[in-house]
Amino acid sequence: LLWELYELNFHFELYVLDCVLAASLWTSLDEAQLTRQTLLYSIFPGESGLVMLSEPLPQDSSQMGMCSSDMQVALPYLNSFHELLSTWPGAPSCLQS
């Protein structure tokens, strides 16, 4: 239960932080908002978006997303996280590539 609470907290804090730091991407056209929301959801495993209530707890590394010890599993989630962070103002130049 605590793990799920921590994870949900991280999901929603990241969502709110992105809404503040990339506000122009959230206040523009509906299509741009949907694209941004899809990018945010792609950072986390599962198909329930930011809500994990319908998702079982991870049982093996293939379900851990960017926390997986298997780089092939983690890489798509890390790439999505990189893409999200790269649009934030003041992001380090290494994220801009």
PDB file of C-alpha atoms in Angstrom:
ATOM      1  CA  LEU A   1       0.000   0.000   0.000  1.00  0.00           C
ATOM      2  CA  LEU A   2       2.792   2.427   0.854  1.00  0.00           C
ATOM      3  CA  TRP A   3       4.577   1.688  -2.423  1.00  0.00           C
ATOM      4  CA  GLU A   4       1.433   2.536  -4.356  1.00  0.00           C
ATOM      5  CA  LEU A   5       0.963   5.767  -2.412  1.00  0.00           C
ATOM      6  CA  TYR A   6       4.551   6.828  -3.101  1.00  0.00           C
ATOM      7  CA  GLU A   7       4.195   5.985  -6.758  1.00  0.00           C
ATOM      8  CA  LEU A   8       0.863   7.792  -7.125  1.00  0.00           C
ATOM      9  CA  ASN A   9       2.349  10.812  -5.385  1.00  0.00           C
ATOM     10  CA  PHE A  10       5.265  10.849  -7.828  1.00  0.00           C
ATOM     11  CA  HIS A  11       2.913  10.531 -10.821  1.00  0.00           C
ATOM     12  CA  PHE A  12       0.761  13.452  -9.745  1.00  0.00           C
ATOM     13  CA  GLU A  13       3.668  15.644  -8.625  1.00  0.00           C
ATOM     14  CA  LEU A  14       5.305  15.118 -12.013  1.00  0.00           C
ATOM     15  CA  TYR A  15       2.004  15.950 -13.736  1.00  0.00           C
ATOM     16  CA  VAL A  16       1.552  19.188 -11.769  1.00  0.00           C
ATOM     17  CA  LEU A  17       5.199  20.158 -12.184  1.00  0.00           C
ATOM     18  CA  ASP A  18       4.922  19.639 -15.934  1.00  0.00           C
ATOM     19  CA  CYS A  19       1.711  21.682 -16.053  1.00  0.00           C
ATOM     20  CA  VAL A  20       3.556  24.557 -14.377  1.00  0.00           C
ATOM     21  CA  LEU A  21       6.900  24.340 -16.179  1.00  0.00           C
ATOM     22  CA  ALA A  22       5.471  23.570 -19.620  1.00  0.00           C
ATOM     23  CA  ALA A  23       2.256  25.545 -19.198  1.00  0.00           C
ATOM     24  CA  SER A  24       2.144  26.608 -22.845  1.00  0.00           C
ATOM     25  CA  LEU A  25       1.904  22.954 -23.876  1.00  0.00           C
ATOM     26  CA  TRP A  26      -1.069  22.411 -21.565  1.00  0.00           C
ATOM     27  CA  THR A  27      -2.968  25.617 -22.357  1.00  0.00           C
ATOM     28  CA  SER A  28      -2.807  25.298 -26.125  1.00  0.00           C
ATOM     29  CA  LEU A  29      -5.022  23.257 -28.433  1.00  0.00           C
ATOM     30  CA  ASP A  30      -6.729  20.100 -27.207  1.00  0.00           C
ATOM     31  CA  GLU A  31      -4.536  18.032 -29.525  1.00  0.00           C
ATOM     32  CA  ALA A  32      -1.362  19.450 -27.940  1.00  0.00           C
ATOM     33  CA  GLN A  33      -2.742  18.703 -24.470  1.00  0.00           C
ATOM     34  CA  LEU A  34      -3.531  15.147 -25.507  1.00  0.00           C
ATOM     35  CA  THR A  35      -0.024  14.731 -26.930  1.00  0.00           C
ATOM     36  CA  ARG A  36       1.502  16.020 -23.701  1.00  0.00           C
ATOM     37  CA  GLN A  37      -0.737  13.814 -21.582  1.00  0.00           C
ATOM     38  CA  THR A  38       0.162  10.774 -23.699  1.00  0.00           C
ATOM     39  CA  LEU A  39       3.859  11.565 -23.254  1.00  0.00           C
ATOM     40  CA  LEU A  40       3.380  11.848 -19.495  1.00  0.00           C
ATOM     41  CA  TYR A  41       1.519   8.533 -19.356  1.00  0.00           C
ATOM     42  CA  SER A  42       4.217   6.821 -21.436  1.00  0.00           C
ATOM     43  CA  ILE A  43       6.725   7.379 -18.625  1.00  0.00           C
ATOM     44  CA  PHE A  44       4.953   4.803 -16.483  1.00  0.00           C
ATOM     45  CA  PRO A  45       4.130   1.149 -17.190  1.00  0.00           C
ATOM     46  CA  GLY A  46       0.546   0.002 -17.485  1.00  0.00           C
ATOM     47  CA  GLU A  47      -2.405   1.363 -19.356  1.00  0.00           C
ATOM     48  CA  SER A  48      -4.256   3.255 -16.656  1.00  0.00           C
ATOM     49  CA  GLY A  49      -2.571   6.628 -17.049  1.00  0.00           C
ATOM     50  CA  LEU A  50      -1.707   8.234 -13.748  1.00  0.00           C
ATOM     51  CA  VAL A  51      -4.202   6.152 -11.778  1.00  0.00           C
ATOM     52  CA  MET A  52      -2.780   2.845 -10.622  1.00  0.00           C
ATOM     53  CA  LEU A  53      -5.841   1.442  -8.867  1.00  0.00           C
ATOM     54  CA  SER A  54      -6.570  -0.973 -11.693  1.00  0.00           C
ATOM     55  CA  GLU A  55      -2.929  -2.052 -12.064  1.00  0.00           C
ATOM     56  CA  PRO A  56      -1.453  -4.883  -9.982  1.00  0.00           C
ATOM     57  CA  LEU A  57       1.796  -4.266  -8.145  1.00  0.00           C
ATOM     58  CA  PRO A  58       4.867  -5.059 -10.264  1.00  0.00           C
ATOM     59  CA  GLN A  59       5.941  -8.679  -9.916  1.00  0.00           C
ATOM     60  CA  ASP A  60       9.101  -8.736 -12.037  1.00  0.00           C
ATOM     61  CA  SER A  61      11.534  -6.380 -13.759  1.00  0.00           C
ATOM     62  CA  SER A  62       9.531  -6.357 -16.995  1.00  0.00           C
ATOM     63  CA  GLN A  63       6.769  -4.477 -15.142  1.00  0.00           C
ATOM     64  CA  MET A  64       9.000  -1.934 -13.379  1.00  0.00           C
ATOM     65  CA  GLY A  65       9.178   0.642 -16.157  1.00  0.00           C
ATOM     66  CA  MET A  66      12.137   3.004 -15.833  1.00  0.00           C
ATOM     67  CA  CYS A  67      13.052   1.340 -12.519  1.00  0.00           C
ATOM     68  CA  SER A  68      13.714  -1.986 -14.216  1.00  0.00           C
ATOM     69  CA  SER A  69      17.204  -3.442 -13.917  1.00  0.00           C
ATOM     70  CA  ASP A  70      16.864  -4.596 -17.551  1.00  0.00           C
ATOM     71  CA  MET A  71      17.919  -1.643 -19.722  1.00  0.00           C
ATOM     72  CA  GLN A  72      15.866  -2.849 -22.701  1.00  0.00           C
ATOM     73  CA  VAL A  73      12.758  -2.676 -20.525  1.00  0.00           C
ATOM     74  CA  ALA A  74      13.674   0.646 -18.902  1.00  0.00           C
ATOM     75  CA  LEU A  75      14.880   2.499 -22.016  1.00  0.00           C
ATOM     76  CA  PRO A  76      11.491   3.413 -23.580  1.00  0.00           C
ATOM     77  CA  TYR A  77      10.320   4.846 -20.245  1.00  0.00           C
ATOM     78  CA  LEU A  78      13.591   6.717 -19.724  1.00  0.00           C
ATOM     79  CA  ASN A  79      13.379   8.135 -23.256  1.00  0.00           C
ATOM     80  CA  SER A  80       9.857   9.405 -22.574  1.00  0.00           C
ATOM     81  CA  PHE A  81      11.026  10.938 -19.283  1.00  0.00           C
ATOM     82  CA  HIS A  82      13.929  12.575 -21.145  1.00  0.00           C
ATOM     83  CA  GLU A  83      11.542  13.977 -23.754  1.00  0.00           C
ATOM     84  CA  LEU A  84       9.297  15.414 -21.044  1.00  0.00           C
ATOM     85  CA  LEU A  85      12.166  17.019 -19.117  1.00  0.00           C
ATOM     86  CA  SER A  86      13.817  18.431 -22.244  1.00  0.00           C
ATOM     87  CA  THR A  87      10.953  20.896 -22.759  1.00  0.00           C
ATOM     88  CA  TRP A  88      11.221  22.413 -19.304  1.00  0.00           C
ATOM     89  CA  PRO A  89      12.799  25.874 -19.081  1.00  0.00           C
ATOM     90  CA  GLY A  90      16.320  25.751 -17.724  1.00  0.00           C
ATOM     91  CA  ALA A  91      16.758  22.078 -18.586  1.00  0.00           C
ATOM     92  CA  PRO A  92      20.450  21.163 -18.882  1.00  0.00           C
ATOM     93  CA  SER A  93      21.830  21.268 -22.413  1.00  0.00           C
ATOM     94  CA  CYS A  94      22.478  17.511 -22.311  1.00  0.00           C
ATOM     95  CA  LEU A  95      18.691  17.010 -22.207  1.00  0.00           C
ATOM     96  CA  GLN A  96      18.121  19.278 -25.199  1.00  0.00           C
ATOM     97  CA  SER A  97      19.656  16.851 -27.700  1.00  0.00           C
TER      98      SER A  97
END
